[in-house]
PDB file of C-alpha atoms in Angstrom:
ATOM      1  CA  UNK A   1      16.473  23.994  -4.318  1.00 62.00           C
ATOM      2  CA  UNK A   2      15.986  25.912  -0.877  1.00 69.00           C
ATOM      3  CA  UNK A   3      14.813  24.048   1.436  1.00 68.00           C
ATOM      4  CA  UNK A   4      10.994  25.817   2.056  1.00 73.00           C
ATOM      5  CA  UNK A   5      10.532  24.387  -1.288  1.00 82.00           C
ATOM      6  CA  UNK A   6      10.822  20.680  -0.086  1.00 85.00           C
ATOM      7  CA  UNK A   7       7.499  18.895   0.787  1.00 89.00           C
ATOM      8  CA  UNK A   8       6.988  16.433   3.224  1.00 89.00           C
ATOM      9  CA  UNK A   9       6.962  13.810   0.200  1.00 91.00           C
ATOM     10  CA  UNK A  10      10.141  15.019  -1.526  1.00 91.00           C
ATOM     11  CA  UNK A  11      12.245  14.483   1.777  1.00 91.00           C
ATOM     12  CA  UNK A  12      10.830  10.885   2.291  1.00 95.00           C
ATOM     13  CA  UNK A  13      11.449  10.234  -1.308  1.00 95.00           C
ATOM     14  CA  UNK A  14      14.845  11.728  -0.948  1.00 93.00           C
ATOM     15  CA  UNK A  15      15.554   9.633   2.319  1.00 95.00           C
ATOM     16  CA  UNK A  16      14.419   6.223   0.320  1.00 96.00           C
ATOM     17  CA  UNK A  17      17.134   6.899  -2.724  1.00 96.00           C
ATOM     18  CA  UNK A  18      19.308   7.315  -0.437  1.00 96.00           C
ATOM     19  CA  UNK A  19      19.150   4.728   1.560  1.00 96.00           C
ATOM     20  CA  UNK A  20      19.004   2.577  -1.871  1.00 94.00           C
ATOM     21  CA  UNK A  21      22.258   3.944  -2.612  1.00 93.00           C
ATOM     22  CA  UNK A  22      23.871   3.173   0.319  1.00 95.00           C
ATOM     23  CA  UNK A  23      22.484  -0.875   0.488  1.00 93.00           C
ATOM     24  CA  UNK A  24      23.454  -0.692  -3.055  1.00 90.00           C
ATOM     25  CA  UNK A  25      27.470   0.427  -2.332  1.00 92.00           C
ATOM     26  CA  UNK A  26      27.440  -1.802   0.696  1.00 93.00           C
ATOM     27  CA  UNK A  27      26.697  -4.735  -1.374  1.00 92.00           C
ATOM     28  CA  UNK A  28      29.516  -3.811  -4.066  1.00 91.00           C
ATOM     29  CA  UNK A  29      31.845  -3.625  -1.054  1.00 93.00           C
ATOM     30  CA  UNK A  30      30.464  -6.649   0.044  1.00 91.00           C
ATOM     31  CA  UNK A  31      30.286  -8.431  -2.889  1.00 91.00           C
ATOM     32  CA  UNK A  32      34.080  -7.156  -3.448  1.00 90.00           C
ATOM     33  CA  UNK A  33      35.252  -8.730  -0.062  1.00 90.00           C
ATOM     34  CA  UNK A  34      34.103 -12.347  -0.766  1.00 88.00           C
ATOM     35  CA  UNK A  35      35.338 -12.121  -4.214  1.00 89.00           C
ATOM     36  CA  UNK A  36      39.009 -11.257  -3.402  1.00 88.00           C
ATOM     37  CA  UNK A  37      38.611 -13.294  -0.184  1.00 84.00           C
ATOM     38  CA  UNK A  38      37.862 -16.896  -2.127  1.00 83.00           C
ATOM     39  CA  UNK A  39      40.269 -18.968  -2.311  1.00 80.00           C
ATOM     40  CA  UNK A  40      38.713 -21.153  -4.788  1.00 80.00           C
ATOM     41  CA  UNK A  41      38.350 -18.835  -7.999  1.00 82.00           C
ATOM     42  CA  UNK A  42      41.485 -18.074 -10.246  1.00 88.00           C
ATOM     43  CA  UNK A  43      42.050 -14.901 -10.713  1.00 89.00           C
ATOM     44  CA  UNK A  44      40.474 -14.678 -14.730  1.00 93.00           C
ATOM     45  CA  UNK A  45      37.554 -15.985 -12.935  1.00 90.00           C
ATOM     46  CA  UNK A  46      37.182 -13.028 -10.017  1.00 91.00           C
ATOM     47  CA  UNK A  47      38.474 -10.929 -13.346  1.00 93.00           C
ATOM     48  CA  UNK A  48      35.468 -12.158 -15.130  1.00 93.00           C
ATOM     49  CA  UNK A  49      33.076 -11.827 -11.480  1.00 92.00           C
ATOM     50  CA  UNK A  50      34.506  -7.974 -11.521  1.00 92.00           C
ATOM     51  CA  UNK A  51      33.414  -7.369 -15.219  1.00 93.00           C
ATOM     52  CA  UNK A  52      30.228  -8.763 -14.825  1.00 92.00           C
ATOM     53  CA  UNK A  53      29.048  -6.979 -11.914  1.00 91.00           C
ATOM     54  CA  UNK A  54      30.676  -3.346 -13.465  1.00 90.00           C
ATOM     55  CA  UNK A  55      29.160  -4.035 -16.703  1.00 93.00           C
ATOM     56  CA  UNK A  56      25.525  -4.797 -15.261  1.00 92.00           C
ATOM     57  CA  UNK A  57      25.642  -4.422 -11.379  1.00 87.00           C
ATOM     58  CA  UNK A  58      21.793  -5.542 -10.187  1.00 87.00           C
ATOM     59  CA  UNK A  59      21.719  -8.630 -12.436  1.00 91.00           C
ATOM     60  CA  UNK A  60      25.748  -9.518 -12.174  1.00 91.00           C
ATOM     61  CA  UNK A  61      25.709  -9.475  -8.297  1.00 91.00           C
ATOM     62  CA  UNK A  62      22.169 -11.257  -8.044  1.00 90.00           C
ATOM     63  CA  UNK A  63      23.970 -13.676 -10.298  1.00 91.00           C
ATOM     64  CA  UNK A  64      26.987 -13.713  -8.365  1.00 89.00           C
ATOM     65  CA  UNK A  65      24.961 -14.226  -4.750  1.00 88.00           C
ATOM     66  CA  UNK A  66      22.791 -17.016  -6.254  1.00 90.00           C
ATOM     67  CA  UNK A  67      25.633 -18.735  -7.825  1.00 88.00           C
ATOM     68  CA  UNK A  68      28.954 -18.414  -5.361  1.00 80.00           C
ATOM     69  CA  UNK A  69      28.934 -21.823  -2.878  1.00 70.00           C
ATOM     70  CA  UNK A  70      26.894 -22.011   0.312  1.00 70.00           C
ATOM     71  CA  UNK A  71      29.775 -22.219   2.704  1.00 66.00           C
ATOM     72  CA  UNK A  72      33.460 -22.956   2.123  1.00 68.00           C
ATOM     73  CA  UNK A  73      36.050 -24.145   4.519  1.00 72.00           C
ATOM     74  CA  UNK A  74      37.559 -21.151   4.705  1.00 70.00           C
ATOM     75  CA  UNK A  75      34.351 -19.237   5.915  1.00 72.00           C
ATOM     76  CA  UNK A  76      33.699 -22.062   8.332  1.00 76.00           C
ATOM     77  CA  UNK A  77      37.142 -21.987   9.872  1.00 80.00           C
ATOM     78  CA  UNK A  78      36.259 -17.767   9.797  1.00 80.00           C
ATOM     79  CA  UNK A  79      32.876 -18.451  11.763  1.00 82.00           C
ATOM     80  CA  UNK A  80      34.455 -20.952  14.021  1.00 84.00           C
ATOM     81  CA  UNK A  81      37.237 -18.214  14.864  1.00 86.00           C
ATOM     82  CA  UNK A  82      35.013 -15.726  15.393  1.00 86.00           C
ATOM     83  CA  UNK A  83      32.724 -17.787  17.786  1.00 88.00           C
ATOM     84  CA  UNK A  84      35.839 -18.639  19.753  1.00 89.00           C
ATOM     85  CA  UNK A  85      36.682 -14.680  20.610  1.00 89.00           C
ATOM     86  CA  UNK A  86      33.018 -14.210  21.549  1.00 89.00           C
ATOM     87  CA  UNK A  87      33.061 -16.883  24.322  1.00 88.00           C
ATOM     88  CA  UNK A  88      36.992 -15.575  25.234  1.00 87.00           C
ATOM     89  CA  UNK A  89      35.561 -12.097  25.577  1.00 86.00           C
ATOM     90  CA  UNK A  90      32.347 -13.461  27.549  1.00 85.00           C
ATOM     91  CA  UNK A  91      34.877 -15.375  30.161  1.00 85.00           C
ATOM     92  CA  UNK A  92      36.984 -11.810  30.343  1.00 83.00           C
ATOM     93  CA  UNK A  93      33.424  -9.935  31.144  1.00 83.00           C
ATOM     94  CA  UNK A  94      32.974 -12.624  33.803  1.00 82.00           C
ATOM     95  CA  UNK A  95      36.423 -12.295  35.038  1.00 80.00           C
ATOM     96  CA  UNK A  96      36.237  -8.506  36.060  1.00 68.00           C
TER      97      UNK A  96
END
């Protein structure tokens, strides 16, 4: 397709799939990261997580987001650390 055949349409429709795609691979890394990163699941049970969302992605990470805990210790202690090199960065801005 050359490009004096796109419409005005067909490159906003292009630029919304795309940007689907993207959000949609950005969750799967997402979803990924948290999996791996729990401490709490044995590993059949991120095994079975993994199937799941190959087999059917929307429905097995909706699934997975709706059912996974709030907040764990582990992401608290991850917040808390993170919270404590903000304010160590702010008092290095404020020292220079």
């Amino acid at each position: 397709m050359l490009a004096y055949e796109w419409t005005f349409g067909s490159v906003l429709w292009a630029m919304v799939v795309f940007f689907f795609w993207f959000m949609l691979i950005w969750i799967f890394i997402g979803v990924f990261a948290d999996l791996f990163r729990r401490n709490d699941l044995t590993g059949w049970a991120k095994a079975g997580w993994l199937l799941l969302i190959f087999i059917v992605p929307f429905i097995g990470i909706l699934i997975y987001m709706i059912a996974r805990p709030k907040m764990t210790e582990q992401d608290k202690e991850m917040i808390a650390a993170a919270q404590e090199r903000e304010q160590m960065k702010q008092q290095a801005m404020m020292q220079v």
